[in-house]
Coordinates of C-alpha atoms (C1' of nucleotides) in Angstrom, one line a residue:
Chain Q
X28 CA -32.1 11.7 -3.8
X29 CA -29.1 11.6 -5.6
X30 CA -28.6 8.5 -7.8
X31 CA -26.3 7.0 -10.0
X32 CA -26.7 4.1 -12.4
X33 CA -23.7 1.7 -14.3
X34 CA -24.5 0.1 -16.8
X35 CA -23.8 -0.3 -20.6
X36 CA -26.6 -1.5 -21.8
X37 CA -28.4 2.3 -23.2
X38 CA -32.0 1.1 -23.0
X39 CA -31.8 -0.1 -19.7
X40 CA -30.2 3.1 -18.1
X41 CA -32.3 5.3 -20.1
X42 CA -35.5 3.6 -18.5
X43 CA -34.2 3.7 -15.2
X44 CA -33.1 7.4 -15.6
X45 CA -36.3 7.8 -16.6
X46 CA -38.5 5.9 -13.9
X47 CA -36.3 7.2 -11.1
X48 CA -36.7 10.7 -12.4
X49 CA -40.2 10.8 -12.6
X50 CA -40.5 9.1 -9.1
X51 CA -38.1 12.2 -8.0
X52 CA -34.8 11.5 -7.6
X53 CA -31.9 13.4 -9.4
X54 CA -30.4 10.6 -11.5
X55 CA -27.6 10.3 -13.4
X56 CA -26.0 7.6 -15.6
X57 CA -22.2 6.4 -16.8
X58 CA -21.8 3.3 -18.6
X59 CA -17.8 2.5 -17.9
X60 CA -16.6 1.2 -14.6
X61 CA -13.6 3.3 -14.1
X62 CA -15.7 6.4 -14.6
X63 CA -17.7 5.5 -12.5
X64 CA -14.6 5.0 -10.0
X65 CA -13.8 8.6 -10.4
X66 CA -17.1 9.7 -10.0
X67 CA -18.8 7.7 -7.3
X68 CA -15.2 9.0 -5.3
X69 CA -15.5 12.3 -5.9
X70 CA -19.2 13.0 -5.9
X71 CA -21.7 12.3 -2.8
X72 CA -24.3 10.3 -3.9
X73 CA -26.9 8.6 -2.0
X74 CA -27.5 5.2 -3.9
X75 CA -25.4 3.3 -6.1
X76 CA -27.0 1.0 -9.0
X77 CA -24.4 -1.0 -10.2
X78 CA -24.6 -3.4 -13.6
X79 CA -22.4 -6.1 -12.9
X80 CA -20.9 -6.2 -16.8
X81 CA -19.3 -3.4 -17.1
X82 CA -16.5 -1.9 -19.6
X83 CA -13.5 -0.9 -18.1
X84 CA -14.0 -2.3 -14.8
X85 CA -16.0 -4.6 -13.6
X86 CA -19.3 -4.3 -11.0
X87 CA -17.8 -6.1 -8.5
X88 CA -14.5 -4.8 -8.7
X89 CA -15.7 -1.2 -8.6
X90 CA -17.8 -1.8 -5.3
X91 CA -15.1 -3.7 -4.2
X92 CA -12.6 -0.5 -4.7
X93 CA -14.8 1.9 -3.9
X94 CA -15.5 -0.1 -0.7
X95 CA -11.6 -0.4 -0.1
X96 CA -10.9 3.4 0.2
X97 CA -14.0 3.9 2.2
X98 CA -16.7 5.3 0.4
X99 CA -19.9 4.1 1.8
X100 CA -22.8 4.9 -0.3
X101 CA -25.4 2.0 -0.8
X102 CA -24.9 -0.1 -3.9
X103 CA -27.5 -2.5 -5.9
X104 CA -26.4 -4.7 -8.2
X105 CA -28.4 -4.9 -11.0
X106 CA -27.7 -7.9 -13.3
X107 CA -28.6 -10.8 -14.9
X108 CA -26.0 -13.0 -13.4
X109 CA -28.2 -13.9 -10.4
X110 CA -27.1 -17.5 -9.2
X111 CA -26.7 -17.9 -5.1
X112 CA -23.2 -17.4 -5.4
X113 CA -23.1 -14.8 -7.8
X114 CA -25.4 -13.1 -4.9
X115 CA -22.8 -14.0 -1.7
X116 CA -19.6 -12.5 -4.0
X117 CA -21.9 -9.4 -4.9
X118 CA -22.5 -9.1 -1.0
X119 CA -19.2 -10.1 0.2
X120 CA -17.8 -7.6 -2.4
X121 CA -19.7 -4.6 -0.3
X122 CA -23.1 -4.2 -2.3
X123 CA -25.6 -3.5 -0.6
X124 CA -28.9 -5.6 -2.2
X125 CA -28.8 -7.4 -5.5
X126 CA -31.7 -7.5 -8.2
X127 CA -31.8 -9.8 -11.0
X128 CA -32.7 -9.1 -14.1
X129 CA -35.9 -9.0 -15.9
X130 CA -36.5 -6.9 -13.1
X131 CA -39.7 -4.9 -12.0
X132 CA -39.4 -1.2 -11.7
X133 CA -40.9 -0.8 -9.0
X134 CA -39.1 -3.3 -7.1
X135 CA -36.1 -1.4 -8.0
X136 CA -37.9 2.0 -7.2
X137 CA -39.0 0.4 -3.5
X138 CA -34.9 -1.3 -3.1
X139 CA -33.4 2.0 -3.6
X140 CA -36.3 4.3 -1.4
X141 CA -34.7 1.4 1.3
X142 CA -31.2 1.8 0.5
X143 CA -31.8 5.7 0.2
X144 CA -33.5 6.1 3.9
X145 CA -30.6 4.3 5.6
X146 CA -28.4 7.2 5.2
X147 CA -30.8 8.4 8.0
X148 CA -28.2 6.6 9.6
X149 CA -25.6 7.4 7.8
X150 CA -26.8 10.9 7.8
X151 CA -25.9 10.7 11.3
X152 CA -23.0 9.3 10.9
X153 CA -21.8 13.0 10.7
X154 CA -20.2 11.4 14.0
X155 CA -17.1 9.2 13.3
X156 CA -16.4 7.0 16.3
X157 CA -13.1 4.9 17.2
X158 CA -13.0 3.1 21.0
X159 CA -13.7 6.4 23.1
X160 CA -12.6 8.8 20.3
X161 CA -15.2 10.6 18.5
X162 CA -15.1 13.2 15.7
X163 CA -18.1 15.3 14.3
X164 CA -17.8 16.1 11.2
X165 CA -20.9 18.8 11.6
X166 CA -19.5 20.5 14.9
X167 CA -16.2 20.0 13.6
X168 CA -15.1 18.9 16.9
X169 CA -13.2 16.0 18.7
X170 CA -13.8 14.2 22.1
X171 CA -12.0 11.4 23.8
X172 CA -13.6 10.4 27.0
X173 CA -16.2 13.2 26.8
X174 CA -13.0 15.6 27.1
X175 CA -13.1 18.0 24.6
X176 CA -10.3 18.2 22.1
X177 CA -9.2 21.5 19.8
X178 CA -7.4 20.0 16.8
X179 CA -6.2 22.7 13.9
X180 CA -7.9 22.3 10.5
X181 CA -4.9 20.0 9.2
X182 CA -4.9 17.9 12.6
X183 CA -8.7 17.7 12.3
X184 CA -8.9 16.3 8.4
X185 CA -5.9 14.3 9.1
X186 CA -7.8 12.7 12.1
X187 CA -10.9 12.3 9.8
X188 CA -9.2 10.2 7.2
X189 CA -7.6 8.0 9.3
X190 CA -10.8 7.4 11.1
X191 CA -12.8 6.6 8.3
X192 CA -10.2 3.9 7.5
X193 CA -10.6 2.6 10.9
X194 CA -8.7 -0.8 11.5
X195 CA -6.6 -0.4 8.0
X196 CA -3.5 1.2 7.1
X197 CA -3.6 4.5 5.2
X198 CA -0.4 4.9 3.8
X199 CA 1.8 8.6 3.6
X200 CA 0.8 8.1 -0.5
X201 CA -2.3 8.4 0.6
X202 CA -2.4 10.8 3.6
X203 CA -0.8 13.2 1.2
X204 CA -3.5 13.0 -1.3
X205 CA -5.9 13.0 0.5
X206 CA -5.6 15.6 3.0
X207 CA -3.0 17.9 1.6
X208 CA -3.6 17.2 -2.2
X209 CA -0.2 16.6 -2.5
X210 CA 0.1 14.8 -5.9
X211 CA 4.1 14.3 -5.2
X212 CA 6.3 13.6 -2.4
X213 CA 7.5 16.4 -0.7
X214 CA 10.1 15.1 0.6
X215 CA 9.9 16.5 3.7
X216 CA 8.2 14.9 7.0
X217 CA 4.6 17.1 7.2
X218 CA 3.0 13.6 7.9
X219 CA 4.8 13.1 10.3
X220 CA 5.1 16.1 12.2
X221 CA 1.3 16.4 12.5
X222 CA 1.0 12.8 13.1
X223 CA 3.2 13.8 15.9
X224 CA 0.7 16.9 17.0
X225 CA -2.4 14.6 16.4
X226 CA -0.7 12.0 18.8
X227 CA 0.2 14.8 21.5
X228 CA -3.4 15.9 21.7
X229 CA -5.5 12.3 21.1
X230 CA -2.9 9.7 22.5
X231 CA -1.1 11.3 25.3
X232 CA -2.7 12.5 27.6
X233 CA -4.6 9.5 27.5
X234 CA -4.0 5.5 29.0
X235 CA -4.3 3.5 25.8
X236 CA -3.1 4.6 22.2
X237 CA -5.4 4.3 19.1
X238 CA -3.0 6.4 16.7
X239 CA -0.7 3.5 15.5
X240 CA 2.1 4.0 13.4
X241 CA 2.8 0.9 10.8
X242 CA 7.0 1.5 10.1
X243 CA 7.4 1.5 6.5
X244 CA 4.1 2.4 5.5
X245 CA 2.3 4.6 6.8
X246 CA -0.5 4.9 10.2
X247 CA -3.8 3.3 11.4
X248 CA -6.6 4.2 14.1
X249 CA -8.1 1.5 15.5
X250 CA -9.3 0.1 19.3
X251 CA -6.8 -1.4 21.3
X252 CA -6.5 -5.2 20.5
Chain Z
X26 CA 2.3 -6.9 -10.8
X27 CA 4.8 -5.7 -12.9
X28 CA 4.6 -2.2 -13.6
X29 CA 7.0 0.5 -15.4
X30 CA 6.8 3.9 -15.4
X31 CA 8.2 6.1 -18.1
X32 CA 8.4 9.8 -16.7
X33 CA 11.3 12.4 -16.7
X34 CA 10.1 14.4 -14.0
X35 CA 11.5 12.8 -10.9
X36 CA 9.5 13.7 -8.2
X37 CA 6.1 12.4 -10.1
X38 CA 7.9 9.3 -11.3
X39 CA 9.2 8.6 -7.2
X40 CA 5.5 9.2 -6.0
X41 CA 3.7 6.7 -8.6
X42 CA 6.5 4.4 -8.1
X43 CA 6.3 4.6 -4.7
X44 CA 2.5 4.4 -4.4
X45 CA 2.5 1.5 -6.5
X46 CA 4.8 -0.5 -4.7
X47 CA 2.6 0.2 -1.3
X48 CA -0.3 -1.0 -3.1
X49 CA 1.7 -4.7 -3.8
X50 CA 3.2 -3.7 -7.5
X51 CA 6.4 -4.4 -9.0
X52 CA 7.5 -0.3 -10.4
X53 CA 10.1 0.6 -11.7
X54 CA 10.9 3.5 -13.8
X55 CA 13.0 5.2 -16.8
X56 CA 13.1 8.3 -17.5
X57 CA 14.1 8.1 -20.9
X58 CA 11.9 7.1 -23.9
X59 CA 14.9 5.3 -26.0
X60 CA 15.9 3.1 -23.0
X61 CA 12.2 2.6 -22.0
X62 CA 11.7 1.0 -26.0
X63 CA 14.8 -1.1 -25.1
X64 CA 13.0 -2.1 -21.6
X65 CA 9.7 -3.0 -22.7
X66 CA 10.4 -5.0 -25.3
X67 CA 12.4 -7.5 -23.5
X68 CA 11.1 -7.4 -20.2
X69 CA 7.6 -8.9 -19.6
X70 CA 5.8 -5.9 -17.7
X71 CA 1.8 -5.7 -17.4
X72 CA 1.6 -2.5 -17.8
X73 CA 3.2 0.2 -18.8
X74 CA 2.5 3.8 -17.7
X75 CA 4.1 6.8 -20.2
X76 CA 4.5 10.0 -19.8
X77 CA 4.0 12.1 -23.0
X78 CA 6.7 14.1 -23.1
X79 CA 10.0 12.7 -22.8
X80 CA 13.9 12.8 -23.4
X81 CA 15.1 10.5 -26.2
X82 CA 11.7 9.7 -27.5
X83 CA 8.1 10.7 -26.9
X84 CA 5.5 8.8 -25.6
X85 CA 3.2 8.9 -28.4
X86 CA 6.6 7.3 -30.5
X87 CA 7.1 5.3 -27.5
X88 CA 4.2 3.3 -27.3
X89 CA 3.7 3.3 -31.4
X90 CA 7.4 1.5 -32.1
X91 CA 6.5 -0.8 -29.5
X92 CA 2.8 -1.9 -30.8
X93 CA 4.7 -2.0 -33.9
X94 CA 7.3 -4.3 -33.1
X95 CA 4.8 -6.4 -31.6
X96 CA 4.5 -5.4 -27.5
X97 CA 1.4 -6.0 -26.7
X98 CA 1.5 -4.4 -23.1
X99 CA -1.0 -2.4 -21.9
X100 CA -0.3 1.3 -21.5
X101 CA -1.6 4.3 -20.0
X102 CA -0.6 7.9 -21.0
X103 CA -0.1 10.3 -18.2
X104 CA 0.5 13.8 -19.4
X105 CA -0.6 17.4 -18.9
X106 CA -1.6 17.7 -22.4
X107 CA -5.2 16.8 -22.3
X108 CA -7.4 18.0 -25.4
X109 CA -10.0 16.0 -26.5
X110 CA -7.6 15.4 -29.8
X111 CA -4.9 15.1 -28.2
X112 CA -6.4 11.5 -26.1
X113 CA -7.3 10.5 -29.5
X114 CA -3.7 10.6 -30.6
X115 CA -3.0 8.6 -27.7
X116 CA -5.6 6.0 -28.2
X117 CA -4.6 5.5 -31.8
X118 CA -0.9 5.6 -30.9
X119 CA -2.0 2.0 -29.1
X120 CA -2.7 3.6 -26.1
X121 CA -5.2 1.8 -23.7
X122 CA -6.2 4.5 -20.9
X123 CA -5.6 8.2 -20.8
X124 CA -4.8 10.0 -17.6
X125 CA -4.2 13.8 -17.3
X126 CA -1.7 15.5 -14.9
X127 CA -3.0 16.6 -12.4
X128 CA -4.0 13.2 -10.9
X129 CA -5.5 11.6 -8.1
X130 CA -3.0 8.7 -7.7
X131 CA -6.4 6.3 -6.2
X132 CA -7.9 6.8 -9.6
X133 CA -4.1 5.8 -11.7
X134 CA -4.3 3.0 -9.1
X135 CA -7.7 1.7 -10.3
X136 CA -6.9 1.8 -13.6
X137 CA -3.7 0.3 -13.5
X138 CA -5.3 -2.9 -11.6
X139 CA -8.6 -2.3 -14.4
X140 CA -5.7 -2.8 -17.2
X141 CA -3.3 -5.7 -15.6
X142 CA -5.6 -8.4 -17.4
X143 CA -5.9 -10.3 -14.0
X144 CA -8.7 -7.5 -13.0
X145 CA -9.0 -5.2 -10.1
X146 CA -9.9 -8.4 -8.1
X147 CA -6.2 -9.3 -6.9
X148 CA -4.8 -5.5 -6.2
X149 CA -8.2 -4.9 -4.5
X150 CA -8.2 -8.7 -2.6
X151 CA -7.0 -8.0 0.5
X152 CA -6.5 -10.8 2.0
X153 CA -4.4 -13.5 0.8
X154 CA -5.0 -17.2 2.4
X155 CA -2.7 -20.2 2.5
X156 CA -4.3 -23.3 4.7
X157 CA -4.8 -21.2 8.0
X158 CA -2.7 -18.9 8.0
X159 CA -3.9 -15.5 6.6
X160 CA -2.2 -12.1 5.4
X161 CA -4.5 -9.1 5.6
X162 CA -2.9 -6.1 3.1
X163 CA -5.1 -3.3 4.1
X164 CA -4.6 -4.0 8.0
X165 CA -1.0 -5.7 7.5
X166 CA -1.6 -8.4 10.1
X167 CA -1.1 -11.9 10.0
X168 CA -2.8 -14.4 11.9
X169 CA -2.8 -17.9 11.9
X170 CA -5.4 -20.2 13.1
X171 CA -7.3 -17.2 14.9
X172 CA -3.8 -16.2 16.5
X173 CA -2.2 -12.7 15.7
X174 CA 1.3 -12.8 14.4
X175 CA 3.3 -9.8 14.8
X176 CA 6.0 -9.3 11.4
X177 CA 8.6 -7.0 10.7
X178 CA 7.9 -4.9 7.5
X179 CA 10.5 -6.8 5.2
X180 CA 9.3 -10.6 6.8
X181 CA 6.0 -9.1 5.7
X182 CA 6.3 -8.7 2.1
X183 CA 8.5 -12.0 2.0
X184 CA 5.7 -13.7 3.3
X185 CA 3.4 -11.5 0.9
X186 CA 5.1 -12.5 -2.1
X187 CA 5.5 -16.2 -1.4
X188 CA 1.6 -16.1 -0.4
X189 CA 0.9 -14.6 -3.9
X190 CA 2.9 -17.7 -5.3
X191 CA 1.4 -20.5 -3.1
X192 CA 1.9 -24.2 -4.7
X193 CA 4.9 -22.2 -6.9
X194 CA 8.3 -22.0 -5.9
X195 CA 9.6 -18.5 -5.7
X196 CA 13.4 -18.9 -7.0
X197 CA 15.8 -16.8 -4.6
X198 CA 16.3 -14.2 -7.1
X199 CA 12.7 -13.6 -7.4
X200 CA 12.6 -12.8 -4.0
X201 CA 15.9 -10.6 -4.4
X202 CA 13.8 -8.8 -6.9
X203 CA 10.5 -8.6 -5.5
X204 CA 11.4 -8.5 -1.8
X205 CA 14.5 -6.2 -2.4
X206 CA 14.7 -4.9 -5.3
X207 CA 18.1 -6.1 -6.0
X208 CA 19.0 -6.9 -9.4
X209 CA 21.7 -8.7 -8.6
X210 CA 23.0 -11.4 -6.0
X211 CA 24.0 -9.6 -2.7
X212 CA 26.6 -12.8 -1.9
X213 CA 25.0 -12.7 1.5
X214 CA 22.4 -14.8 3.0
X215 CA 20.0 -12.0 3.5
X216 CA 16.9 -14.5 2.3
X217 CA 18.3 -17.0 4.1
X218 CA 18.7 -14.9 7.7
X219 CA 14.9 -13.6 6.9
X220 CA 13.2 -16.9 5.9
X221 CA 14.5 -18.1 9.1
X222 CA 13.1 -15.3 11.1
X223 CA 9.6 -15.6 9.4
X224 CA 9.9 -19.7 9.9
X225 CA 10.0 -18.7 13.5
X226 CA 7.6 -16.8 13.5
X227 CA 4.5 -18.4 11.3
X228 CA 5.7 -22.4 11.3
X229 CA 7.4 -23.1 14.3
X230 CA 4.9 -22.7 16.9
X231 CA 2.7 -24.8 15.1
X232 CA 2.3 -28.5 14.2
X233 CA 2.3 -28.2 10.4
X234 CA 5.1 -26.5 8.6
X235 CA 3.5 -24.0 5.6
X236 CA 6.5 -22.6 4.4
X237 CA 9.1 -25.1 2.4
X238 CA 12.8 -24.9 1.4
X239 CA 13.6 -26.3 -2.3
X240 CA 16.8 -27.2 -2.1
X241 CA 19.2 -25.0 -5.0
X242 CA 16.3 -23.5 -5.7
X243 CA 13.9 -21.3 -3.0
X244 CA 11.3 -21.2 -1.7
X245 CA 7.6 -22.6 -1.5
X246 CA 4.3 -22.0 0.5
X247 CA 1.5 -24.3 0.7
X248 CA -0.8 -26.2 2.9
X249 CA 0.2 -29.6 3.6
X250 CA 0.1 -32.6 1.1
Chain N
dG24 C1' 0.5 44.4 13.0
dG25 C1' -0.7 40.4 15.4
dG26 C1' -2.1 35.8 15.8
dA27 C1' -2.9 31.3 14.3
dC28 C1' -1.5 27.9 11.6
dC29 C1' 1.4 25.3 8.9
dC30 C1' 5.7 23.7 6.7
dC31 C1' 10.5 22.8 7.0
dA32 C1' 15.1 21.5 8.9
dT33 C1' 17.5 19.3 12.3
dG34 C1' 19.2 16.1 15.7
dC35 C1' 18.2 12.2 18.3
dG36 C1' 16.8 7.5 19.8
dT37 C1' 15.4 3.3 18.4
dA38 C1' 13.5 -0.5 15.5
dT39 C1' 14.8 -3.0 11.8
dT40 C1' 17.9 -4.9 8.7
dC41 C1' 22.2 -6.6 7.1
dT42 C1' 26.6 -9.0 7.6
dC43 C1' 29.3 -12.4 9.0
dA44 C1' 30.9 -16.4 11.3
dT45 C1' 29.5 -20.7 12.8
dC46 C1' 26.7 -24.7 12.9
dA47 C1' 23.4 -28.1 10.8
dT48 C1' 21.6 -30.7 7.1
dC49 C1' 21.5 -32.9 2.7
dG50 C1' 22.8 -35.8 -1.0
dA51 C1' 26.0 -38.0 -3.9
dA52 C1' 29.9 -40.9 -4.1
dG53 C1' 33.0 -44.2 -2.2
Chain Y
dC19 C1' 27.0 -46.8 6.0
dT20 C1' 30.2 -43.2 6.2
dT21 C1' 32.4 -39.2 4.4
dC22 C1' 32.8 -34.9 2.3
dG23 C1' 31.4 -30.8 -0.2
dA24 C1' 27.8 -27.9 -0.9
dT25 C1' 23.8 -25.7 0.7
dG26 C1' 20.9 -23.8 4.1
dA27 C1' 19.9 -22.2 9.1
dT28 C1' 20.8 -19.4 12.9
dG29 C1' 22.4 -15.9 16.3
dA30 C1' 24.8 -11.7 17.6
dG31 C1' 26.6 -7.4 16.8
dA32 C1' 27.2 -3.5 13.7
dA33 C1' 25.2 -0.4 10.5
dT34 C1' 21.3 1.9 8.9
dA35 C1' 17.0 3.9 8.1
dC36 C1' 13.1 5.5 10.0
dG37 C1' 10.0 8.1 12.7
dC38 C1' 9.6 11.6 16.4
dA39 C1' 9.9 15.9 18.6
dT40 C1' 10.8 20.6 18.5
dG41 C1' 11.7 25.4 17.3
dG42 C1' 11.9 28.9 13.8
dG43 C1' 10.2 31.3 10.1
dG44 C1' 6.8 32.2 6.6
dT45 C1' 2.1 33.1 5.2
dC46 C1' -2.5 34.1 5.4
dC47 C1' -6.3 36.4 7.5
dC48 C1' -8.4 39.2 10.8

DNA sequence: GGGACCCCATGCGTATTCTCATCATCGAAG
DNA sequence: CTTCGATGATGAGAATACGCATGGGGTCCC
């Protein structure tokens, strides 16, 4: 299993790249927060261990942001600040368990086995699902209804991103980042046009619309209502 | 928050103004160095992000002539020149983050919100709450007790920017500024025709009004009492 | 060389915003 | 308490910006 640890504090991630080494896992550690932005984006990892003092940016914040442009992986915080509250902003913040230091190795060990085996779920969550809409990422094919649905490769990652942001806006800033790499406006209306082809094949032919488009902004997916 | 951008190349400087601005910032930009020295020092930004090569003066000048005359503002370099040596020159310049061209804009994002000293926390809050009426960012809806409130884009950010200032007053030109982006007074009741239509919207059908008029002044929100 | 796919330019229809004129309200002064 | 000037509210129409659809041409790959 793939694991990364942030934290500052140099014993402590050594001992835990250590313990979850020898236990089997491929672990890897970064002690700043905004690295660890960049990295836990980029890179698919399957558990998160997350110290809530961080440089750079904070624990909570990083969850929190990592969370907001919808990466998924588990996250433990791992911290001394361990008051009930300190717990429910950890939670609420989109961690995933929280241990409190002096901790026990093995209780880590055991919290992130846990966190690890969920992605059996997650693993499965190769299928991305909106209202009657669903998109797998494996077949790398689309249904609505149980109708099948070709999409082109652009239609198909556009699709994606907008349903793993289910429910929020994903603005043209991002759209063009994300699946074009577009680092600049191009001043020109790609979005939209294969908005406007995503819509003819996913929207209508069908009663209801899920594609919506937010004027000024940019486009969200989500269930009627 | 406020945010400037210093960056001769038009199309990168349009993009991270523009992304900024969807994520809730105040950007603006210059494209040259000698008016950006001029800007900085008298306007009260909290952050600044510098391109390092510019017209008029560099970057690396830039940002030394203003720690020098006393600017304390946080700044991020954003360049293509990205040697190990050449982020140290940075750094020592009085640099606070280095970010090489290419960029993911997510990742200038997070470290933009990491450096404004209020942390990550209010860029990444989404949702903003003023007694019950609440403004989600991510899904741009407002509701209030329970009840969806549909808003135009610019009665959006109006409300946005007065919910970021709740108990404050926000001073017509602020909202000219923020709202706008017009530096000067329009002689028009443009605030005046738009607070109305967002009174109607989010006060009216309800007992309690949230949103206040202070006479000569602006605006305020704030729960009752 | 042919096909699939993607990007761009264009023109159109409409949602949204602005302007302007009028009306209401406020507060100070008489 | 009334009046008057200043300030704010409101509604309707005009102006605008924005997003949508569509076809053509370019490019890449088979």
């Amino acid at each position: 299993m793939r694991i990364l640890i942030i934290e500052d504090d140099r014993r402590t991630s050594e001992y835990v790249v250590k313990g979850l080494s020898e236990a089997g896992h491929l672990a890897e550690a970064l002690a700043d927060g905004r690295d660890a932005l960049v990295h836990a984006t980029h890179t698919p990892y399957d558990v998160l261990v997350v110290d809530r003092m961080l440089p750079g940016l904070d624990g909570l914040s990083l969850v929190r942001a990592l969370r907001a442009s919808g990466v998924q992986t588990p996250a433990i915080f791992l911290t001394s600040i361990g008051g009930v509250d300190d717990r429910v902003d950890g939670l609420e913040a989109g961690g995933d368990d929280y241990l409190v230091k002096p901790f026990a190795f093995s209780e880590l060990l055991a919290r992130v086995n846990a966190l690890g085996r969920r992605p059996a779920v997650q693993a499965e969550k190769t299928v991305l699902r909106v209202a009657d809409l669903e998109l797998d990422m494996a077949r790398r094919t689309v249904k609505r209804g149980g109708q099948k649905i070709d999409l082109q490769p652009r239609e198909f990652t556009l699709l994606e991103v907008l349903m793993r942001n289910e429910g929020r806006v994903v603005t043209r800033t991002m759209l063009l980042e994300r699946v074009w790499d577009f680092h600049f406006d191009p001043k020109t209306s790609v979005v939209e046009t294969h908005i406007s082809r995503l819509r003819a094949k996913i929207d209508k032919p069908f009663e209801v619309a899920l594609l919506h488009t937010v004027r000024s902004t940019g486009y969200s997916i989500h269930a009627p209502l």
